[in-house]
Coordinates of C-alpha atoms and ligand atoms in Angstrom, one line a residue:
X1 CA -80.4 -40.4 14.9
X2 CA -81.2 -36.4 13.6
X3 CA -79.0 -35.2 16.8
X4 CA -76.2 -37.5 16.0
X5 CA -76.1 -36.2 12.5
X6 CA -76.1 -32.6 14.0
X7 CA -73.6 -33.0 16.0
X8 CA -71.4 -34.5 13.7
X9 CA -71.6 -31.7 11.0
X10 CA -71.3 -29.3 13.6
X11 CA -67.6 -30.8 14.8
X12 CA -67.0 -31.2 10.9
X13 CA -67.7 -27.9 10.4
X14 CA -65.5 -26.3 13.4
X15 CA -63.2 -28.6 12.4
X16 CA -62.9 -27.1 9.1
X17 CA -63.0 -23.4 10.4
X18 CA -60.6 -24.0 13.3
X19 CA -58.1 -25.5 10.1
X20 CA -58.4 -21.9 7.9
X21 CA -57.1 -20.1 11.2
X22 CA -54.0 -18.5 10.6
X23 CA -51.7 -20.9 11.2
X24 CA -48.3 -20.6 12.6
X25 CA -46.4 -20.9 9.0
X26 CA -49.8 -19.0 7.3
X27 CA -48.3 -16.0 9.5
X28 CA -46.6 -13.1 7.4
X29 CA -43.3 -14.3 7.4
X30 CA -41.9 -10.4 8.8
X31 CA -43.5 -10.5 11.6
X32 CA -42.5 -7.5 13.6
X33 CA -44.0 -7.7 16.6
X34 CA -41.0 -7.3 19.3
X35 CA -39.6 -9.4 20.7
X36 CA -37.3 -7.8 22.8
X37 CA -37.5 -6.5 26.3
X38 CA -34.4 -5.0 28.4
X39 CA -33.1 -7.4 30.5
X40 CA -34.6 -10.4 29.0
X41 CA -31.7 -12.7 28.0
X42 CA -31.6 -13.3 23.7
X43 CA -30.1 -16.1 22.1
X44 CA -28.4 -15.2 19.0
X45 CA -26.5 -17.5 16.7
X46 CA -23.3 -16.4 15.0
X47 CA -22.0 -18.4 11.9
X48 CA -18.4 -17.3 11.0
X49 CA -16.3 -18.4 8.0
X50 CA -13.6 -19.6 10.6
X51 CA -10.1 -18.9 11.7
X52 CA -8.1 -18.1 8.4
X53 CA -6.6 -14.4 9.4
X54 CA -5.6 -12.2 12.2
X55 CA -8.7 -9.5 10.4
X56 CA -11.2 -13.0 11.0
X57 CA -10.1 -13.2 14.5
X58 CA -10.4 -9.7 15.6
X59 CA -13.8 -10.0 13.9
X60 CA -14.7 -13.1 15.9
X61 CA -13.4 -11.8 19.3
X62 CA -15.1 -8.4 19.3
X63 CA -18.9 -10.5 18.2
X64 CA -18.1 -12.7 21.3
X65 CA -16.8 -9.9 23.7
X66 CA -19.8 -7.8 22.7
X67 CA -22.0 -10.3 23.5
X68 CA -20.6 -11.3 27.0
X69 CA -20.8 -6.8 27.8
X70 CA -24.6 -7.1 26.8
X71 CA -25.4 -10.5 29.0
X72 CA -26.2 -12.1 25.2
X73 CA -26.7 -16.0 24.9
X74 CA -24.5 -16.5 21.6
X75 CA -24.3 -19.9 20.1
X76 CA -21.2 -19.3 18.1
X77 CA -20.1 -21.6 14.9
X78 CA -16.6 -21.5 13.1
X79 CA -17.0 -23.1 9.6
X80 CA -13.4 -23.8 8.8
X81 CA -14.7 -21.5 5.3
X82 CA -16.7 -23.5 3.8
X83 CA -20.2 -22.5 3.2
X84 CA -21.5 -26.3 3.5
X85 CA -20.6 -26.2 7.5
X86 CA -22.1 -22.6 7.3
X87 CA -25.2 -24.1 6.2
X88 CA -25.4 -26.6 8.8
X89 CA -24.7 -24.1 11.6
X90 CA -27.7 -21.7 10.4
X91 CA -30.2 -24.9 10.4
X92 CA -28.9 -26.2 13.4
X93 CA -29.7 -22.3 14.7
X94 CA -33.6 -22.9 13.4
X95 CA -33.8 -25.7 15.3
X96 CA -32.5 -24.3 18.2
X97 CA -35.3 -21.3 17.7
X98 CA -32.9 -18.5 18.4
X99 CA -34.1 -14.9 18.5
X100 CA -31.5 -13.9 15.4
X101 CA -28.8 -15.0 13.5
X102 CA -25.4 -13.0 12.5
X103 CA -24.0 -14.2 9.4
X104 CA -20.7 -13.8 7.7
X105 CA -21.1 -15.4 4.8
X106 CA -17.5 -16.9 3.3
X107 CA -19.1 -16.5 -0.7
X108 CA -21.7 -14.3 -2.5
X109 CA -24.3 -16.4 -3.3
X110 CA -25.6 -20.1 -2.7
X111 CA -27.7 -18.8 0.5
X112 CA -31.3 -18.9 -1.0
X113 CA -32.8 -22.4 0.2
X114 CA -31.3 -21.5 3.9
X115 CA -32.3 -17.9 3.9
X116 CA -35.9 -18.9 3.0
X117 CA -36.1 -21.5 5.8
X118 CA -34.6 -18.8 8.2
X119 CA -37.4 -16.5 7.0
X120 CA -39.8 -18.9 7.2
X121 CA -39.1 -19.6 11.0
X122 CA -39.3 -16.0 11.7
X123 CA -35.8 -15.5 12.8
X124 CA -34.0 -12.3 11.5
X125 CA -30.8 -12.4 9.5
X126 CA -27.8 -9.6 10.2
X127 CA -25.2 -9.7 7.7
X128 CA -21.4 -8.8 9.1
X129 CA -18.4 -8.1 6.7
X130 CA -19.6 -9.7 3.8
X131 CA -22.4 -9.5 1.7
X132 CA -24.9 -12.1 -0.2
X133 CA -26.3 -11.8 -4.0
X134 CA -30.5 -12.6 -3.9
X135 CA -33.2 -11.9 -5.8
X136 CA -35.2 -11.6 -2.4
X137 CA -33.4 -8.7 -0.7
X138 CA -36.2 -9.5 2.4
X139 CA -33.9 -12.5 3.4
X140 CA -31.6 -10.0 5.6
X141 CA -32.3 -7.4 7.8
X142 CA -29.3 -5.8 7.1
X143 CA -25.5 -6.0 6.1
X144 CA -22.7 -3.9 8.3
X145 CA -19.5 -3.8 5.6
X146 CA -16.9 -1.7 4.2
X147 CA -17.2 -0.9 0.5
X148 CA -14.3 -3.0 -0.3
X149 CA -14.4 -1.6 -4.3
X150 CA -13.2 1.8 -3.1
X151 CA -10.7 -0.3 -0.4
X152 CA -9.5 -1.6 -3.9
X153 CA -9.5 1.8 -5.5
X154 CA -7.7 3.9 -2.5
X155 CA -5.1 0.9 -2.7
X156 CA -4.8 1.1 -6.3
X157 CA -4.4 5.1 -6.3
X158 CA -1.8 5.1 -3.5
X159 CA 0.3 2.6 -5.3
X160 CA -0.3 4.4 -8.8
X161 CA 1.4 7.5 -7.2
X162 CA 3.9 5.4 -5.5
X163 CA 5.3 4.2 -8.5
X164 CA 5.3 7.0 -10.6
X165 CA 2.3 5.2 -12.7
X166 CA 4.7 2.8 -14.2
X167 CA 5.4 -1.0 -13.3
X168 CA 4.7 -4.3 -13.1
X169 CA 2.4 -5.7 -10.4
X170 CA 1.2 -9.4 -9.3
X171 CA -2.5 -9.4 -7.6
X172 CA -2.6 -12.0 -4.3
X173 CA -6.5 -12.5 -4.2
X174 CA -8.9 -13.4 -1.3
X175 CA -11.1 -16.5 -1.7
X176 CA -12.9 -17.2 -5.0
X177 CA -16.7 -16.0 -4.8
X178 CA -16.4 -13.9 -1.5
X179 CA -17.4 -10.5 -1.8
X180 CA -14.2 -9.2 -0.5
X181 CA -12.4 -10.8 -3.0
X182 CA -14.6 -9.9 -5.9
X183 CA -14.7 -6.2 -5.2
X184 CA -11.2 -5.5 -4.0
X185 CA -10.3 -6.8 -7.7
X186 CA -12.7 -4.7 -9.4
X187 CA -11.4 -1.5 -7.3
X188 CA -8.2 -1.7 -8.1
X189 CA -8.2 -2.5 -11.8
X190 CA -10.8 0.3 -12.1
X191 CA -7.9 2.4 -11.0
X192 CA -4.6 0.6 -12.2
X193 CA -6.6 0.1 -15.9
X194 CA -6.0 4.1 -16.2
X195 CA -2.8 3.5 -16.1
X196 CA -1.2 2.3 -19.7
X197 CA 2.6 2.2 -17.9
X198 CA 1.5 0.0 -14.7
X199 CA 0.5 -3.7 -15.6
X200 CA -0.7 -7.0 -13.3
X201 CA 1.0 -9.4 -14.7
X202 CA 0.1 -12.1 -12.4
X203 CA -2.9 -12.2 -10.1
X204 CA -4.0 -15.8 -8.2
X205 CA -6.4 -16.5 -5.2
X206 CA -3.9 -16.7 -1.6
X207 CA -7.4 -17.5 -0.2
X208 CA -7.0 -15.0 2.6
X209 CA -4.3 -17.0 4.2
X210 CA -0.7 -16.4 5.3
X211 CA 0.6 -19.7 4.1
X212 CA -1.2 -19.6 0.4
X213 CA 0.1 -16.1 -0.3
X214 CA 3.4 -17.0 0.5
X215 CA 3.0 -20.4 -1.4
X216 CA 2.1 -18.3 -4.4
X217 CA 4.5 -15.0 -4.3
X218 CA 7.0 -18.4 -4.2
X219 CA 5.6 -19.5 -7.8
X220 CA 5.4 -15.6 -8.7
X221 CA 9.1 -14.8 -8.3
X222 CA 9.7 -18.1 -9.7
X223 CA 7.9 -17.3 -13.2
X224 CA 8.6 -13.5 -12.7
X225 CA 12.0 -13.2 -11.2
X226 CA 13.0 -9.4 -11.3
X227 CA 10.7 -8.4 -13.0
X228 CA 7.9 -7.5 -10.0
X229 CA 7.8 -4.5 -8.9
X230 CA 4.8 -4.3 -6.6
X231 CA 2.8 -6.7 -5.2
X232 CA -1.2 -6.1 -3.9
X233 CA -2.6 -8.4 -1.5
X234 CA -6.2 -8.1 -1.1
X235 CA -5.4 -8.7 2.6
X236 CA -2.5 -8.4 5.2
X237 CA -2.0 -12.0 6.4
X238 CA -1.4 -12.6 2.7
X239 CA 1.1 -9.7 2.4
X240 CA 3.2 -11.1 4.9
X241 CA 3.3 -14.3 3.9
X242 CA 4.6 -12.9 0.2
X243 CA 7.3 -10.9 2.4
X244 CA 8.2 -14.1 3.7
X245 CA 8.5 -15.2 0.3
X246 CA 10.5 -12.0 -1.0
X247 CA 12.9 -12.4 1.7
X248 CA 13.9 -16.4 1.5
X249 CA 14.6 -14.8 -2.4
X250 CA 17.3 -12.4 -1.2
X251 CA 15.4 -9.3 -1.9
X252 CA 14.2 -6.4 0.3
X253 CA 10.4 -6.3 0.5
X254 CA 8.8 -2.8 0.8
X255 CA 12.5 -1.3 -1.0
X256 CA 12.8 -4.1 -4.2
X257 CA 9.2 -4.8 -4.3
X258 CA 7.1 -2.2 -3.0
X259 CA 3.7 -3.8 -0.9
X260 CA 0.1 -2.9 -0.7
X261 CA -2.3 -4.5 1.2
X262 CA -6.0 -4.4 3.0
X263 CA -7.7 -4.8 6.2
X264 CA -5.3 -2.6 8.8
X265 CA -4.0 -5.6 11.3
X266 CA -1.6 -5.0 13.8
X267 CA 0.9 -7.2 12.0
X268 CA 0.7 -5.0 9.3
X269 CA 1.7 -2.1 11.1
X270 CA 5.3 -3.8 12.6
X271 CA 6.2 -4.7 9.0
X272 CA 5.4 -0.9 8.1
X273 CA 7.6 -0.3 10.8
X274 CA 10.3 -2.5 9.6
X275 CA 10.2 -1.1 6.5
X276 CA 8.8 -4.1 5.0
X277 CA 5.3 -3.5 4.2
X278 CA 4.6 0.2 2.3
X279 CA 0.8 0.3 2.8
X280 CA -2.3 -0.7 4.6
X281 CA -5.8 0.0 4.0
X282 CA -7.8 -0.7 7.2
X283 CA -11.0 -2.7 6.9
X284 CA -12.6 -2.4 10.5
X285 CA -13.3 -5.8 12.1
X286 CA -14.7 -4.5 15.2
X287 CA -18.5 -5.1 14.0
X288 CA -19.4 -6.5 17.4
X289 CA -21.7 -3.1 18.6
X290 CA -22.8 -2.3 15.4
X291 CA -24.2 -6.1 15.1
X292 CA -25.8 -6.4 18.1
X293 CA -27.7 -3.0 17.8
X294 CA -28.9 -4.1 14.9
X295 CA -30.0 -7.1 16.5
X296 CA -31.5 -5.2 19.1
X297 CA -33.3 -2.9 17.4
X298 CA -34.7 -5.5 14.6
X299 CA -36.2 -7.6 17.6
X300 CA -37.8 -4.1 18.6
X301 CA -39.8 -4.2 15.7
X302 CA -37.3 -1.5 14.3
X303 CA -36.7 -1.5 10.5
X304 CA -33.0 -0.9 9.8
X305 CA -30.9 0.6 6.3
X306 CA -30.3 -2.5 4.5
X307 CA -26.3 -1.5 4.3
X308 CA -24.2 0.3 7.1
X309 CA -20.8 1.5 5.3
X310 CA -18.2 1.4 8.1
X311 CA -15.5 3.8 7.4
X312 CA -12.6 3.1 6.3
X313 CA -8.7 4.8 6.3
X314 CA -5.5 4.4 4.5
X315 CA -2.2 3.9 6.2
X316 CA 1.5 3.6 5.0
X317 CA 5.0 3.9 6.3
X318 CA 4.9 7.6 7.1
X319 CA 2.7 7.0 10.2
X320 CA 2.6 2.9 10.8
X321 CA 5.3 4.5 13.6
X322 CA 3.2 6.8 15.5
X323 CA -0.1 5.2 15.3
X324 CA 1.0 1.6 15.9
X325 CA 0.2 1.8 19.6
X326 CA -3.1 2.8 19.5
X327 CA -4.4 -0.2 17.4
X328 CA -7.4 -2.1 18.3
X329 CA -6.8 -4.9 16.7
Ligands
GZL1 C1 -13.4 -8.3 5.0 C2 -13.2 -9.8 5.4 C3 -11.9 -10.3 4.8 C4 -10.6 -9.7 5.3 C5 -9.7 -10.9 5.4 O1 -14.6 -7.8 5.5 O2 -14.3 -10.5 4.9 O3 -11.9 -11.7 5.2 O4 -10.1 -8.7 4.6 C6 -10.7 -12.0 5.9 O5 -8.6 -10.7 6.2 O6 -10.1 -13.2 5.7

């Protein structure tokens, strides 16, 4: 009877040590022991806002194209902008246990809950384009972006000189909540608030798109009539779609209404060209090598700056002409 005792404490007992092992989620959740090895295929997920501009496209196309030149397994998800279906896509990631996620997220904040989860499961987090507000900066690796308050601020000082630092101007926004959005604004008030002569009278979300910023330049010219004098679209797909909107009124956009927009797409450059569009402040979409050396170097165990700038330039009328051709995107 003593030896059945015995050995029953004794398998209680291991039982009870094995259990305080350190257990899979007991694990430090940055665990930085690589996992990457040249030549080993990785699987990375990429969730992108979706499809609503020629900037999000050249975005999407140069993270797939990379990935193809470095023999990457990408699991790509378009979210049609809304953060619910980018939620989805990052859990459905988890589960599919890839080695890291790229993340453009459409709005600021909201990404807590899925960010823990990601960290929990060990899986690193690169941030592309836009960035996220937490308390628990740990949650990413890194973000690659432009500083889009001094994209707001170089836009707001080349149109301050254009027009002689008087006028009236109407704001097309991006999407509510998205960092993009956010900061352009706060650049170019920063700038156009110096200015006691030059006013935005009207400023409204065109949500990034070519079809809403038409849609609301309509309603602008509608309330405002002749009274615009400059229009600044927080993006280029929005731009056009308020030239649209300036022509089907009977006035010449980039002469009557002078325009200024962001982000540098090749569209933007043929209405420079035309005459239609003044000026363009590129916003590089091209993130595809940046993000995947981040990716590489994160799954070596390498720490990373937890914001890469990219650089950005100014262009207008004077050179739309002569550059045009050499356009990546
Ligand atoms: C900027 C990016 C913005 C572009 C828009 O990094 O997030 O979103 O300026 C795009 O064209 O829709």
């Amino acid at each position: 009877m003593r030896k059945y005792v015995a050995l029953i404490s004794f398998l209680v007992a291991g039982l009870f040590l094995w259990g305080c092992g350190e257990s899979q989620d007991q694990q430090p959740a940055t665990d930085n022991t690589p996992k990457f090895e040249e030549g080993k295929t990785i699987m990375v997920g990429f969730s992108q806002i979706g499809a609503e501009s020629s900037w999000r496209t050249a975005e999407t196309k140069s993270i797939q194209e990379e990935a193809k030149k470095r023999g990457v397994n990408l699991k790509f998800s378009d979210a049609q902008q809304k953060q619910e279906n980018q939620i989805k896509a990052l859990r459905s990631f988890i589960t599919q246990k890839v080695d890291a996620i790229i993340l453009a997220p459409v709005v600021e904040t909201g990404w807590e809950p899925v960010l823990q989860e990601i960290k929990q499961a060990k899986i690193p987090v690169i941030l592309v384009d836009r960035g996220v507000k937490v308390e628990d900066e740990s949650l990413y690796a890194t973000l690659i972006a432009s500083d889009f308050v001094e994209e707001g601020r170089m836009a707001g000082k080349w149109l301050a000189e254009k027009l002689g630092g008087k006028g009236n101007i109407v704001e097309l926004k991006g999407t509510p909540g998205a960092a993009p959005a956010i900061d352009r604004e706060k650049g170019f008030h920063e700038i156009i608030d110096k200015y006691p002569n030059m006013k935005i009278i009207k400023s409204q979300t065109g949500d990034f798109t070519r079809s809403k910023g038409k849609e609301v330049m309509e309603a602008f010219l509608k309330a405002e009539d002749k009274n615009i004098d400059a229009v600044y679209a927080h993006n280029d797909d929005m731009a056009l779609g308020a030239i649209q909107a300036i022509e089907e009124a009977g006035m010449k956009p980039g002469t009557d209404i002078i325009i200024v927009s962001i982000d540098g797409v090749k569209d933007a450059f043929v209405a420079m060209t035309e005459g239609k569009l003044n000026c363009s402040v590129e916003c590089n979409p091209l993130l595809g090598p940046a993000a995947y050396d981040a990716v590489e170097k994160i799954l070596k165990g390498e720490t990373l700056p937890k914001k890469t700038i990219v650089k950005d330039q100014l262009f207008d009328q004077s050179v739309a002409a002569r550059v045009i051709d050499s356009r990546q995107y």
